[in-house]
PDB file of C-alpha atoms in Angstrom:
ATOM      1  CA  UNK A   8      77.639  66.763 112.124  1.00  0.00           C
ATOM      2  CA  UNK A   9      78.568  70.396 111.458  1.00  0.00           C
ATOM      3  CA  UNK A  10      76.582  70.368 108.242  1.00  0.00           C
ATOM      4  CA  UNK A  11      73.597  68.983 110.141  1.00  0.00           C
ATOM      5  CA  UNK A  12      73.522  71.831 112.671  1.00  0.00           C
ATOM      6  CA  UNK A  13      74.054  74.726 110.267  1.00  0.00           C
ATOM      7  CA  UNK A  14      71.102  77.110 110.176  1.00  0.00           C
ATOM      8  CA  UNK A  15      69.224  77.497 106.913  1.00  0.00           C
ATOM      9  CA  UNK A  16      70.555  81.057 106.652  1.00  0.00           C
ATOM     10  CA  UNK A  17      74.152  79.775 106.899  1.00  0.00           C
ATOM     11  CA  UNK A  18      74.880  80.742 110.507  1.00  0.00           C
ATOM     12  CA  UNK A  19      76.206  78.592 113.327  1.00  0.00           C
ATOM     13  CA  UNK A  20      75.131  79.102 116.921  1.00  0.00           C
ATOM     14  CA  UNK A  21      76.472  78.870 120.430  1.00  0.00           C
ATOM     15  CA  UNK A  22      75.943  75.567 122.217  1.00  0.00           C
ATOM     16  CA  UNK A  23      73.809  76.653 125.152  1.00  0.00           C
ATOM     17  CA  UNK A  24      71.210  79.069 123.788  1.00  0.00           C
ATOM     18  CA  UNK A  25      71.071  78.425 120.033  1.00  0.00           C
ATOM     19  CA  UNK A  26      72.012  82.056 119.333  1.00  0.00           C
ATOM     20  CA  UNK A  27      73.445  82.802 115.896  1.00  0.00           C
ATOM     21  CA  UNK A  28      76.905  84.328 116.326  1.00  0.00           C
ATOM     22  CA  UNK A  29      79.447  85.908 114.006  1.00  0.00           C
ATOM     23  CA  UNK A  30      82.515  84.514 115.717  1.00  0.00           C
ATOM     24  CA  UNK A  31      81.207  80.960 116.030  1.00  0.00           C
ATOM     25  CA  UNK A  32      80.284  80.977 112.356  1.00  0.00           C
ATOM     26  CA  UNK A  33      83.757  82.218 111.454  1.00  0.00           C
ATOM     27  CA  UNK A  34      85.473  79.572 113.559  1.00  0.00           C
ATOM     28  CA  UNK A  35      83.431  76.805 111.947  1.00  0.00           C
ATOM     29  CA  UNK A  36      84.231  78.304 108.550  1.00  0.00           C
ATOM     30  CA  UNK A  37      87.927  77.616 109.256  1.00  0.00           C
ATOM     31  CA  UNK A  38      87.096  73.933 109.640  1.00  0.00           C
ATOM     32  CA  UNK A  39      84.791  73.753 106.632  1.00  0.00           C
ATOM     33  CA  UNK A  40      87.432  75.307 104.405  1.00  0.00           C
ATOM     34  CA  UNK A  41      90.155  73.013 105.761  1.00  0.00           C
ATOM     35  CA  UNK A  42      88.062  69.987 104.808  1.00  0.00           C
ATOM     36  CA  UNK A  43      87.116  71.515 101.448  1.00  0.00           C
ATOM     37  CA  UNK A  44      90.814  71.877 100.593  1.00  0.00           C
ATOM     38  CA  UNK A  45      91.611  68.187 101.175  1.00  0.00           C
ATOM     39  CA  UNK A  46      92.751  66.434  98.026  1.00  0.00           C
ATOM     40  CA  UNK A  47      91.269  63.029  98.822  1.00  0.00           C
ATOM     41  CA  UNK A  48      87.737  64.162  99.683  1.00  0.00           C
ATOM     42  CA  UNK A  49      84.785  62.648  97.803  1.00  0.00           C
ATOM     43  CA  UNK A  50      83.522  65.039  95.098  1.00  0.00           C
ATOM     44  CA  UNK A  51      79.899  64.856  96.241  1.00  0.00           C
ATOM     45  CA  UNK A  52      80.917  65.565  99.833  1.00  0.00           C
ATOM     46  CA  UNK A  53      83.184  68.391  98.647  1.00  0.00           C
ATOM     47  CA  UNK A  54      80.188  70.000  96.957  1.00  0.00           C
ATOM     48  CA  UNK A  55      78.218  69.809 100.215  1.00  0.00           C
ATOM     49  CA  UNK A  56      81.010  71.621 102.047  1.00  0.00           C
ATOM     50  CA  UNK A  57      81.196  74.220  99.298  1.00  0.00           C
ATOM     51  CA  UNK A  58      77.491  74.935  99.702  1.00  0.00           C
ATOM     52  CA  UNK A  59      77.967  75.267 103.484  1.00  0.00           C
ATOM     53  CA  UNK A  60      80.909  77.644 102.984  1.00  0.00           C
ATOM     54  CA  UNK A  61      78.891  79.801 100.596  1.00  0.00           C
ATOM     55  CA  UNK A  62      75.925  79.925 102.974  1.00  0.00           C
ATOM     56  CA  UNK A  63      78.041  80.916 105.988  1.00  0.00           C
ATOM     57  CA  UNK A  64      80.022  83.487 104.028  1.00  0.00           C
ATOM     58  CA  UNK A  65      76.896  84.994 102.508  1.00  0.00           C
ATOM     59  CA  UNK A  66      75.291  85.293 105.953  1.00  0.00           C
ATOM     60  CA  UNK A  67      78.346  87.120 107.265  1.00  0.00           C
ATOM     61  CA  UNK A  68      78.158  89.567 104.349  1.00  0.00           C
ATOM     62  CA  UNK A  69      74.415  90.073 104.759  1.00  0.00           C
ATOM     63  CA  UNK A  70      74.574  91.030 108.450  1.00  0.00           C
ATOM     64  CA  UNK A  71      77.675  93.253 108.323  1.00  0.00           C
ATOM     65  CA  UNK A  72      77.325  96.830 109.553  1.00  0.00           C
ATOM     66  CA  UNK A  73      77.807  99.726 107.154  1.00  0.00           C
ATOM     67  CA  UNK A  74      81.131 100.637 108.794  1.00  0.00           C
ATOM     68  CA  UNK A  75      82.523  97.132 108.265  1.00  0.00           C
ATOM     69  CA  UNK A  76      82.047  95.864 111.810  1.00  0.00           C
ATOM     70  CA  UNK A  77      79.685  93.142 113.014  1.00  0.00           C
ATOM     71  CA  UNK A  78      77.344  94.163 115.827  1.00  0.00           C
ATOM     72  CA  UNK A  79      73.898  92.549 115.590  1.00  0.00           C
ATOM     73  CA  UNK A  80      75.133  88.998 115.959  1.00  0.00           C
ATOM     74  CA  UNK A  81      78.299  89.911 117.839  1.00  0.00           C
ATOM     75  CA  UNK A  82      78.936  88.406 121.277  1.00  0.00           C
ATOM     76  CA  UNK A  83      76.895  90.368 123.825  1.00  0.00           C
ATOM     77  CA  UNK A  84      75.520  92.493 120.989  1.00  0.00           C
ATOM     78  CA  UNK A  85      78.664  94.603 120.505  1.00  0.00           C
ATOM     79  CA  UNK A  86      81.307  94.827 117.787  1.00  0.00           C
ATOM     80  CA  UNK A  87      84.728  93.288 118.419  1.00  0.00           C
ATOM     81  CA  UNK A  88      88.091  93.909 116.778  1.00  0.00           C
ATOM     82  CA  UNK A  89      89.079  90.271 117.305  1.00  0.00           C
ATOM     83  CA  UNK A  90      86.604  89.396 114.571  1.00  0.00           C
ATOM     84  CA  UNK A  91      89.599  89.898 112.306  1.00  0.00           C
ATOM     85  CA  UNK A  92      89.713  86.115 112.737  1.00  0.00           C
ATOM     86  CA  UNK A  93      86.345  85.961 111.001  1.00  0.00           C
ATOM     87  CA  UNK A  94      87.176  88.388 108.211  1.00  0.00           C
ATOM     88  CA  UNK A  95      90.450  86.644 107.367  1.00  0.00           C
ATOM     89  CA  UNK A  96      88.747  83.301 106.768  1.00  0.00           C
ATOM     90  CA  UNK A  97      85.973  85.084 104.876  1.00  0.00           C
ATOM     91  CA  UNK A  98      88.641  86.454 102.558  1.00  0.00           C
ATOM     92  CA  UNK A  99      90.019  82.960 102.050  1.00  0.00           C
ATOM     93  CA  UNK A 100      86.533  81.761 101.129  1.00  0.00           C
ATOM     94  CA  UNK A 101      86.468  84.524  98.532  1.00  0.00           C
ATOM     95  CA  UNK A 102      89.794  83.417  97.113  1.00  0.00           C
ATOM     96  CA  UNK A 103      88.874  79.731  96.965  1.00  0.00           C
ATOM     97  CA  UNK A 104      85.466  80.358  95.412  1.00  0.00           C
ATOM     98  CA  UNK A 105      86.453  83.399  93.339  1.00  0.00           C
ATOM     99  CA  UNK A 106      83.832  85.520  95.094  1.00  0.00           C
ATOM    100  CA  UNK A 107      84.532  89.249  95.205  1.00  0.00           C
ATOM    101  CA  UNK A 108      81.706  89.960  97.622  1.00  0.00           C
ATOM    102  CA  UNK A 109      83.317  87.773 100.275  1.00  0.00           C
ATOM    103  CA  UNK A 110      86.692  89.420  99.755  1.00  0.00           C
ATOM    104  CA  UNK A 111      85.269  92.942  99.809  1.00  0.00           C
ATOM    105  CA  UNK A 112      83.318  92.279 102.990  1.00  0.00           C
ATOM    106  CA  UNK A 113      86.451  90.921 104.625  1.00  0.00           C
ATOM    107  CA  UNK A 114      88.530  93.912 103.577  1.00  0.00           C
ATOM    108  CA  UNK A 115      85.927  96.344 104.919  1.00  0.00           C
ATOM    109  CA  UNK A 116      86.110  94.705 108.312  1.00  0.00           C
ATOM    110  CA  UNK A 117      89.906  94.656 108.346  1.00  0.00           C
ATOM    111  CA  UNK A 118      89.855  98.388 107.570  1.00  0.00           C
ATOM    112  CA  UNK A 119      87.523  98.871 110.553  1.00  0.00           C
ATOM    113  CA  UNK A 120      89.885  96.851 112.758  1.00  0.00           C
ATOM    114  CA  UNK A 121      92.846  99.002 111.727  1.00  0.00           C
ATOM    115  CA  UNK A 122      90.781 102.009 112.753  1.00  0.00           C
ATOM    116  CA  UNK A 123      90.526 100.499 116.250  1.00  0.00           C
ATOM    117  CA  UNK A 124      94.302 100.691 116.758  1.00  0.00           C
ATOM    118  CA  UNK A 125      95.472 103.434 119.115  1.00  0.00           C
ATOM    119  CA  UNK A 126      98.581 105.550 118.590  1.00  0.00           C
ATOM    120  CA  UNK A 127     100.512 103.324 121.007  1.00  0.00           C
ATOM    121  CA  UNK A 128      99.660 100.234 118.924  1.00  0.00           C
ATOM    122  CA  UNK A 129      97.033  98.736 121.236  1.00  0.00           C
ATOM    123  CA  UNK A 130      93.667  97.725 119.764  1.00  0.00           C
ATOM    124  CA  UNK A 131      90.311  98.860 121.150  1.00  0.00           C
ATOM    125  CA  UNK A 132      87.156  96.732 121.249  1.00  0.00           C
ATOM    126  CA  UNK A 133      88.845  93.550 122.457  1.00  0.00           C
ATOM    127  CA  UNK A 134      86.585  92.976 125.440  1.00  0.00           C
ATOM    128  CA  UNK A 135      83.687  90.564 125.802  1.00  0.00           C
ATOM    129  CA  UNK A 136      81.835  93.293 127.734  1.00  0.00           C
ATOM    130  CA  UNK A 137      82.541  97.003 128.067  1.00  0.00           C
ATOM    131  CA  UNK A 138      83.304  96.741 131.803  1.00  0.00           C
ATOM    132  CA  UNK A 139      85.919  93.989 131.831  1.00  0.00           C
ATOM    133  CA  UNK A 140      89.610  94.201 131.031  1.00  0.00           C
ATOM    134  CA  UNK A 141      91.406  93.034 127.890  1.00  0.00           C
ATOM    135  CA  UNK A 142      92.230  89.321 127.714  1.00  0.00           C
ATOM    136  CA  UNK A 143      95.371  87.883 126.133  1.00  0.00           C
ATOM    137  CA  UNK A 144      93.059  85.429 124.383  1.00  0.00           C
ATOM    138  CA  UNK A 145      91.328  88.143 122.344  1.00  0.00           C
ATOM    139  CA  UNK A 146      94.435  90.327 122.043  1.00  0.00           C
ATOM    140  CA  UNK A 147      96.142  87.551 120.092  1.00  0.00           C
ATOM    141  CA  UNK A 148      92.968  86.732 118.147  1.00  0.00           C
ATOM    142  CA  UNK A 149      93.222  90.177 116.536  1.00  0.00           C
ATOM    143  CA  UNK A 150      96.831  89.530 115.565  1.00  0.00           C
ATOM    144  CA  UNK A 151      96.088  86.052 114.227  1.00  0.00           C
ATOM    145  CA  UNK A 152      93.367  87.475 111.997  1.00  0.00           C
ATOM    146  CA  UNK A 153      95.603  90.238 110.702  1.00  0.00           C
ATOM    147  CA  UNK A 154      98.397  87.742 110.044  1.00  0.00           C
ATOM    148  CA  UNK A 155      96.111  85.402 108.085  1.00  0.00           C
ATOM    149  CA  UNK A 156      94.691  88.312 106.077  1.00  0.00           C
ATOM    150  CA  UNK A 157      98.164  89.630 105.282  1.00  0.00           C
ATOM    151  CA  UNK A 158      99.332  86.219 104.091  1.00  0.00           C
ATOM    152  CA  UNK A 159      96.454  86.220 101.605  1.00  0.00           C
ATOM    153  CA  UNK A 160      96.730  89.830 100.445  1.00  0.00           C
ATOM    154  CA  UNK A 161     100.271  91.131 101.116  1.00  0.00           C
ATOM    155  CA  UNK A 162      98.646  94.337 102.381  1.00  0.00           C
ATOM    156  CA  UNK A 163     101.531  96.316 103.910  1.00  0.00           C
ATOM    157  CA  UNK A 164      99.196  98.477 106.026  1.00  0.00           C
ATOM    158  CA  UNK A 165      97.932  95.339 107.709  1.00  0.00           C
ATOM    159  CA  UNK A 166     101.447  94.037 108.277  1.00  0.00           C
ATOM    160  CA  UNK A 167     102.500  97.351 109.830  1.00  0.00           C
ATOM    161  CA  UNK A 168      99.516  97.334 112.195  1.00  0.00           C
ATOM    162  CA  UNK A 169     100.202  93.718 113.114  1.00  0.00           C
ATOM    163  CA  UNK A 170     103.890  94.259 113.859  1.00  0.00           C
ATOM    164  CA  UNK A 171     103.312  97.540 115.701  1.00  0.00           C
ATOM    165  CA  UNK A 172     101.286  95.608 118.263  1.00  0.00           C
ATOM    166  CA  UNK A 173     103.116  92.266 118.183  1.00  0.00           C
ATOM    167  CA  UNK A 174     106.547  93.883 118.516  1.00  0.00           C
ATOM    168  CA  UNK A 175     105.405  95.607 121.708  1.00  0.00           C
ATOM    169  CA  UNK A 176     104.310  92.319 123.232  1.00  0.00           C
ATOM    170  CA  UNK A 177     107.515  90.661 122.032  1.00  0.00           C
ATOM    171  CA  UNK A 178     109.590  93.303 123.836  1.00  0.00           C
ATOM    172  CA  UNK A 179     107.410  92.951 126.942  1.00  0.00           C
ATOM    173  CA  UNK A 180     107.872  89.184 126.815  1.00  0.00           C
ATOM    174  CA  UNK A 181     111.621  89.571 126.388  1.00  0.00           C
ATOM    175  CA  UNK A 182     112.321  92.278 128.951  1.00  0.00           C
ATOM    176  CA  UNK A 183     109.489  92.661 131.464  1.00  0.00           C
ATOM    177  CA  UNK A 184     106.984  89.812 131.705  1.00  0.00           C
ATOM    178  CA  UNK A 185     108.735  86.438 131.579  1.00  0.00           C
ATOM    179  CA  UNK A 186     105.394  85.018 130.473  1.00  0.00           C
ATOM    180  CA  UNK A 187     102.639  87.221 129.119  1.00  0.00           C
ATOM    181  CA  UNK A 188      99.894  88.022 131.618  1.00  0.00           C
ATOM    182  CA  UNK A 189      96.273  87.022 131.219  1.00  0.00           C
ATOM    183  CA  UNK A 190      95.076  90.640 131.087  1.00  0.00           C
ATOM    184  CA  UNK A 191      96.520  93.981 129.968  1.00  0.00           C
ATOM    185  CA  UNK A 192      95.189  97.509 129.994  1.00  0.00           C
ATOM    186  CA  UNK A 193      95.233  99.784 126.955  1.00  0.00           C
ATOM    187  CA  UNK A 194      98.764 100.951 127.831  1.00  0.00           C
ATOM    188  CA  UNK A 195     100.251  97.425 127.622  1.00  0.00           C
ATOM    189  CA  UNK A 196     100.496  97.221 131.437  1.00  0.00           C
ATOM    190  CA  UNK A 197      99.864  93.865 133.094  1.00  0.00           C
ATOM    191  CA  UNK A 198      96.806  94.080 135.340  1.00  0.00           C
ATOM    192  CA  UNK A 199      96.336  90.380 136.046  1.00  0.00           C
ATOM    193  CA  UNK A 200      99.431  88.198 136.311  1.00  0.00           C
ATOM    194  CA  UNK A 201      97.501  84.937 136.152  1.00  0.00           C
ATOM    195  CA  UNK A 202      98.190  82.785 133.095  1.00  0.00           C
ATOM    196  CA  UNK A 203      95.770  82.350 130.209  1.00  0.00           C
ATOM    197  CA  UNK A 204      96.769  78.958 128.815  1.00  0.00           C
ATOM    198  CA  UNK A 205      94.796  79.403 125.602  1.00  0.00           C
ATOM    199  CA  UNK A 206      96.169  82.882 125.007  1.00  0.00           C
ATOM    200  CA  UNK A 207      99.725  81.714 125.639  1.00  0.00           C
ATOM    201  CA  UNK A 208      99.292  78.870 123.156  1.00  0.00           C
ATOM    202  CA  UNK A 209      98.024  81.360 120.583  1.00  0.00           C
ATOM    203  CA  UNK A 210     100.949  83.693 121.292  1.00  0.00           C
ATOM    204  CA  UNK A 211     103.508  80.907 120.920  1.00  0.00           C
ATOM    205  CA  UNK A 212     101.991  79.782 117.622  1.00  0.00           C
ATOM    206  CA  UNK A 213     101.826  83.329 116.269  1.00  0.00           C
ATOM    207  CA  UNK A 214     105.394  84.051 117.381  1.00  0.00           C
ATOM    208  CA  UNK A 215     106.690  81.042 115.444  1.00  0.00           C
ATOM    209  CA  UNK A 216     104.886  82.379 112.361  1.00  0.00           C
ATOM    210  CA  UNK A 217     106.218  85.897 112.871  1.00  0.00           C
ATOM    211  CA  UNK A 218     109.725  84.498 113.203  1.00  0.00           C
ATOM    212  CA  UNK A 219     109.327  82.826 109.820  1.00  0.00           C
ATOM    213  CA  UNK A 220     107.954  86.043 108.367  1.00  0.00           C
ATOM    214  CA  UNK A 221     110.464  88.516 109.834  1.00  0.00           C
ATOM    215  CA  UNK A 222     113.488  86.334 110.721  1.00  0.00           C
ATOM    216  CA  UNK A 223     113.533  88.138 114.084  1.00  0.00           C
ATOM    217  CA  UNK A 224     115.177  85.643 116.450  1.00  0.00           C
ATOM    218  CA  UNK A 225     113.463  87.201 119.439  1.00  0.00           C
ATOM    219  CA  UNK A 226     110.138  85.882 118.157  1.00  0.00           C
ATOM    220  CA  UNK A 227     111.650  82.402 118.070  1.00  0.00           C
ATOM    221  CA  UNK A 228     112.900  82.875 121.628  1.00  0.00           C
ATOM    222  CA  UNK A 229     109.544  83.938 123.089  1.00  0.00           C
ATOM    223  CA  UNK A 230     107.723  81.239 121.114  1.00  0.00           C
ATOM    224  CA  UNK A 231     109.928  78.486 122.534  1.00  0.00           C
ATOM    225  CA  UNK A 232     109.893  79.911 126.051  1.00  0.00           C
ATOM    226  CA  UNK A 233     106.099  80.084 126.060  1.00  0.00           C
ATOM    227  CA  UNK A 234     105.782  76.609 124.588  1.00  0.00           C
ATOM    228  CA  UNK A 235     108.035  75.134 127.284  1.00  0.00           C
ATOM    229  CA  UNK A 236     105.776  76.658 129.946  1.00  0.00           C
ATOM    230  CA  UNK A 237     102.672  75.208 128.283  1.00  0.00           C
ATOM    231  CA  UNK A 238     104.246  71.749 128.160  1.00  0.00           C
ATOM    232  CA  UNK A 239     104.900  71.957 131.893  1.00  0.00           C
ATOM    233  CA  UNK A 240     101.162  72.398 132.507  1.00  0.00           C
ATOM    234  CA  UNK A 241     100.135  69.198 130.748  1.00  0.00           C
ATOM    235  CA  UNK A 242      98.650  66.438 132.900  1.00  0.00           C
ATOM    236  CA  UNK A 243     100.897  63.395 132.651  1.00  0.00           C
ATOM    237  CA  UNK A 244      99.293  61.074 135.202  1.00  0.00           C
ATOM    238  CA  UNK A 245      97.480  58.008 133.957  1.00  0.00           C
ATOM    239  CA  UNK A 246      93.892  59.118 134.500  1.00  0.00           C
ATOM    240  CA  UNK A 247      91.024  60.699 132.572  1.00  0.00           C
ATOM    241  CA  UNK A 248      92.821  64.064 132.339  1.00  0.00           C
ATOM    242  CA  UNK A 249      96.047  62.663 130.891  1.00  0.00           C
ATOM    243  CA  UNK A 250      97.232  64.808 128.005  1.00  0.00           C
ATOM    244  CA  UNK A 251      95.035  67.798 128.813  1.00  0.00           C
ATOM    245  CA  UNK A 252      96.261  71.208 130.001  1.00  0.00           C
TER     246      UNK A 252
END
């Protein structure tokens, strides 16, 4: 089905308006690569996925801004630092297919993302629109992308940027906010104490990974604590919502 809805230029679109988007294409690329890496996949089908991966990756390279960001096909027509999620999977496509252009394009964007980090460790350009506040959902997206890129490259500058931000949220989660808030300002202050279920799930998953990477037990603590909260929000009644959050 995904192969059937891919644009001829390699892009994938949003569902409602058929608009080609960088982030949507990157997210689908994660799935295409996961299938491509399966050992028991039919060779002919594997070749079809390889072609799709090349088309999507090439499109992302073709539309990239000179400074390494993505603007033209960015959500709401602006560049976003959470597209580190896109560049990290683009780098993986370059590794799998031995394509230097994909890897170079990815690295240029990661360098742009690092340039978005403030002195206090917070990242700019996280917002869906310029007027709204930062969401936990996109805050963790940036970190997930940096983590994935680091695991492929062992780039210490990327690891330092990742941990500078993640360590702040770990300390906040340990000592101030029992559960991370749904929105934070650029000074790491909670400005909306509602819960972002998706963002919390991302944070728990990332914290488990950072525990494995750093052996910092506090990451394990906040990961488990957040996961327990998420489990408490699962519908358990025997109806159409059973199992959902």
